[in-house]
GROMACS .gro file of C-alpha atoms in nm:
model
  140
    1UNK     CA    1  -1.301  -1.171  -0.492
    2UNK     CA    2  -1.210  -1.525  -0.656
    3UNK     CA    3  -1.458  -1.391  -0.960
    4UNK     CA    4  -1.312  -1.357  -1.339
    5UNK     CA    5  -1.531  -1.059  -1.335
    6UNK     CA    6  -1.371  -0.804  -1.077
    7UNK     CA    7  -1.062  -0.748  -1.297
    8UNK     CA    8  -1.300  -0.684  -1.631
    9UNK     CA    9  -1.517  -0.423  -1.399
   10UNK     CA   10  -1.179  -0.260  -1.234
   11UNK     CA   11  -1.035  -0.219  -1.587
   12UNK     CA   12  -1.369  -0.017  -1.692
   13UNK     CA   13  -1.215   0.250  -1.408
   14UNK     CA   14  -0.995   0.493  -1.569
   15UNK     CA   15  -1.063   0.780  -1.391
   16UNK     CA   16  -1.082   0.740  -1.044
   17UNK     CA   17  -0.962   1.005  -0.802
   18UNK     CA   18  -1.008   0.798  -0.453
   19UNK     CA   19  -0.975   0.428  -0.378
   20UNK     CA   20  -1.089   0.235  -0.073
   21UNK     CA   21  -0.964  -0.060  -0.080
   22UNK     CA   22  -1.083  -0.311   0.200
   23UNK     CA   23  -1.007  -0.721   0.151
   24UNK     CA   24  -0.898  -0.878   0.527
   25UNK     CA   25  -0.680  -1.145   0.383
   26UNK     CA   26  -0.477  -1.087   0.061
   27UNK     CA   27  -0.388  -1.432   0.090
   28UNK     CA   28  -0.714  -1.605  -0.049
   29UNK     CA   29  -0.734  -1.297  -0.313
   30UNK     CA   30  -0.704  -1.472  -0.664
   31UNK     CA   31  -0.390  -1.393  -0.831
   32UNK     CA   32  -0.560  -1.213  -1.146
   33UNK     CA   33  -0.765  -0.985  -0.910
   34UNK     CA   34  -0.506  -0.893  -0.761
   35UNK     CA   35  -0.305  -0.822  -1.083
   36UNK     CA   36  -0.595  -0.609  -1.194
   37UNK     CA   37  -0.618  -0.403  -0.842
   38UNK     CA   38  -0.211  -0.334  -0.913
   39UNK     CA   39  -0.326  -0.231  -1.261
   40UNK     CA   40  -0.636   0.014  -1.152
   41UNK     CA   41  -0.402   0.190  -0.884
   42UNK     CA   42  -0.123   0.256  -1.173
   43UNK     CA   43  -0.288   0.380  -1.476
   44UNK     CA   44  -0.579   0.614  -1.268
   45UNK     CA   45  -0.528   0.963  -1.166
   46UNK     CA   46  -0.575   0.892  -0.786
   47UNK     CA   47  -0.551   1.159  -0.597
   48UNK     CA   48  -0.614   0.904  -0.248
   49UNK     CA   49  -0.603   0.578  -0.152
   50UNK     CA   50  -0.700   0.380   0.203
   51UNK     CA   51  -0.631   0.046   0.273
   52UNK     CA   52  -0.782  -0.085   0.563
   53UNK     CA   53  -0.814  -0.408   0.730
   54UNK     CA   54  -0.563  -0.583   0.541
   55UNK     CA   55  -0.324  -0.934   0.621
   56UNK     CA   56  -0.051  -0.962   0.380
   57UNK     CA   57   0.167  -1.291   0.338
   58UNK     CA   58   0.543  -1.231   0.283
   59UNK     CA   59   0.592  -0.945   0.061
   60UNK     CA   60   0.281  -0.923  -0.100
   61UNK     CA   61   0.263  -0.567  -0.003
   62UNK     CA   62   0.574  -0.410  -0.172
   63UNK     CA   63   0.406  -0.441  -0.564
   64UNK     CA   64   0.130  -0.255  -0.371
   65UNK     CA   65   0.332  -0.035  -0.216
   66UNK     CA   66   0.563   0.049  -0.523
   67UNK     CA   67   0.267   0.090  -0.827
   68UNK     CA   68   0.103   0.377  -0.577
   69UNK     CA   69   0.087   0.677  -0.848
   70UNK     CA   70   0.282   1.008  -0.836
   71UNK     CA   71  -0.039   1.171  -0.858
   72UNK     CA   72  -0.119   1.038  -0.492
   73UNK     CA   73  -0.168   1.325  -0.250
   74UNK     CA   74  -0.316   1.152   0.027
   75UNK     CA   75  -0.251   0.739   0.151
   76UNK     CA   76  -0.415   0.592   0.438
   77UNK     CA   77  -0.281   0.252   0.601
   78UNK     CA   78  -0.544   0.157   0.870
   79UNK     CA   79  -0.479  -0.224   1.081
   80UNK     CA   80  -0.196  -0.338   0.763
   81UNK     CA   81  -0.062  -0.641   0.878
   82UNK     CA   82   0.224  -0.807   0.711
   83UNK     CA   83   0.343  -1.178   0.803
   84UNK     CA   84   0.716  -1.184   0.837
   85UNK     CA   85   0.908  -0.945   0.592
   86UNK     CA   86   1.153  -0.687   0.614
   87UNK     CA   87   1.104  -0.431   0.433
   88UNK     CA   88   1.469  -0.320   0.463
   89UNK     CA   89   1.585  -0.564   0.272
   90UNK     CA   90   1.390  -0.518  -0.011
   91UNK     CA   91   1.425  -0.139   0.003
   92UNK     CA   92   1.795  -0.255  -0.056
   93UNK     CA   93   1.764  -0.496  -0.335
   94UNK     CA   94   1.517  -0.234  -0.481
   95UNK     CA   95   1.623   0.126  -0.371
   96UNK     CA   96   1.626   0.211  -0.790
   97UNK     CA   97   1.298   0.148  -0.819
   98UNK     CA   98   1.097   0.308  -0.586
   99UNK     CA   99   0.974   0.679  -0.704
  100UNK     CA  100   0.933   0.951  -0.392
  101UNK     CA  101   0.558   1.036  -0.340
  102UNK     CA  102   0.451   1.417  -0.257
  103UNK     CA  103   0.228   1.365  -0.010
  104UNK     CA  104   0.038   1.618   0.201
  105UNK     CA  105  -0.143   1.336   0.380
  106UNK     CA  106  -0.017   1.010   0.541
  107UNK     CA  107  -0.220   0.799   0.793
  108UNK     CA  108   0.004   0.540   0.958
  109UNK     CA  109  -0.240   0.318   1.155
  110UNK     CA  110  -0.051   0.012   1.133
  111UNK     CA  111   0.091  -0.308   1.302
  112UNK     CA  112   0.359  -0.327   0.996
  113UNK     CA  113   0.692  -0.148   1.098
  114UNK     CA  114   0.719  -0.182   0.744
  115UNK     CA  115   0.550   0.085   0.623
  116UNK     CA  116   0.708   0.264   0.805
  117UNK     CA  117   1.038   0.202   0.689
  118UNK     CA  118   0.815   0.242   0.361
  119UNK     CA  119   0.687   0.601   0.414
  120UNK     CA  120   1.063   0.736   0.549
  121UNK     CA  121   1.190   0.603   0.178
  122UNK     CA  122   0.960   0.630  -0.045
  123UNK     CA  123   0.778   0.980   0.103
  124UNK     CA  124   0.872   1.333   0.011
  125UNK     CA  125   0.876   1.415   0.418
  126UNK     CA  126   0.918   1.775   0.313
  127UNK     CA  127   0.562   1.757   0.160
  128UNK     CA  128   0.395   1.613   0.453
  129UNK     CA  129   0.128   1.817   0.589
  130UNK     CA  130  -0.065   1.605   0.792
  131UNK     CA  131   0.052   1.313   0.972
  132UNK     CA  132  -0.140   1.016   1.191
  133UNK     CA  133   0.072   0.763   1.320
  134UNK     CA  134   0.060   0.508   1.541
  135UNK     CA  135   0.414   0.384   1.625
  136UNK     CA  136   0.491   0.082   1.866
  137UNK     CA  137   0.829   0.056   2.076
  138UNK     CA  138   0.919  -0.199   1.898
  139UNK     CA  139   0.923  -0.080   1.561
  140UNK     CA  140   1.139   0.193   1.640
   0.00000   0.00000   0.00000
């Protein structure tokens, strides 16, 4: 994932309905591959995305989290970890910008309260036809 290559191949796909996106620690991901995974998730027509298996540092997880598409009808989070943020108070500095997603599908399968906080701002809850979620006491 360090390779000049991967954002030249990712910017060959236009027209991908469903992403899988699986890279343990975002912190040794090269700064232009992860630029160009930002850029495939905004200008495709995804219809579904998973991330899986994924360590965050700081708040390396909010450009994710705010470039996800309108077009998305289904987002999987699977064993997200995030190293100390709040999302709260970025959801404050940043309320304008985030866009409300009309999802039928969420998968909450996280260790990061902050997707949580994530999905109850940034999710069309009166969309929501299927929901998995694992919640811990002391996220809530």
């Amino acid at each position: 994932m360090q390779s000049d290559m991967l954002p030249a191949i990712l910017s060959m796909f236009i027209n991908l309905e469903s992403l899988n996106i699986q890279i343990y620690d975002w912190k040794r991901l090269a700064s232009n591959c992860e630029q160009a995974i930002y850029a495939l998730i905004t200008r495709s027509s995804l219809s579904s995305i998973e991330l899986k298996g994924a360590r965050f540092r700081d708040t390396s997880l909010l450009p994710l989290l705010r470039c996800l598409p309108t077009s998305l009808e289904s987002a999987s989070f699977s064993d997200v970890f995030v190293d100390r943020w709040s999302y709260r108070d970025d959801l404050q500095n940043a309320s304008a910008e985030l866009h409300k997603l009309r999802l039928a599908s969420l998968h909450l399968d996280s260790f990061a309260p902050t997707l949580l906080h994530w999905a109850i701002r940034a999710v069309d809850l009166k969309c929501l036809q299927d929901l998995h979620t694992t919640v811990k006491e002391d996220t809530i």
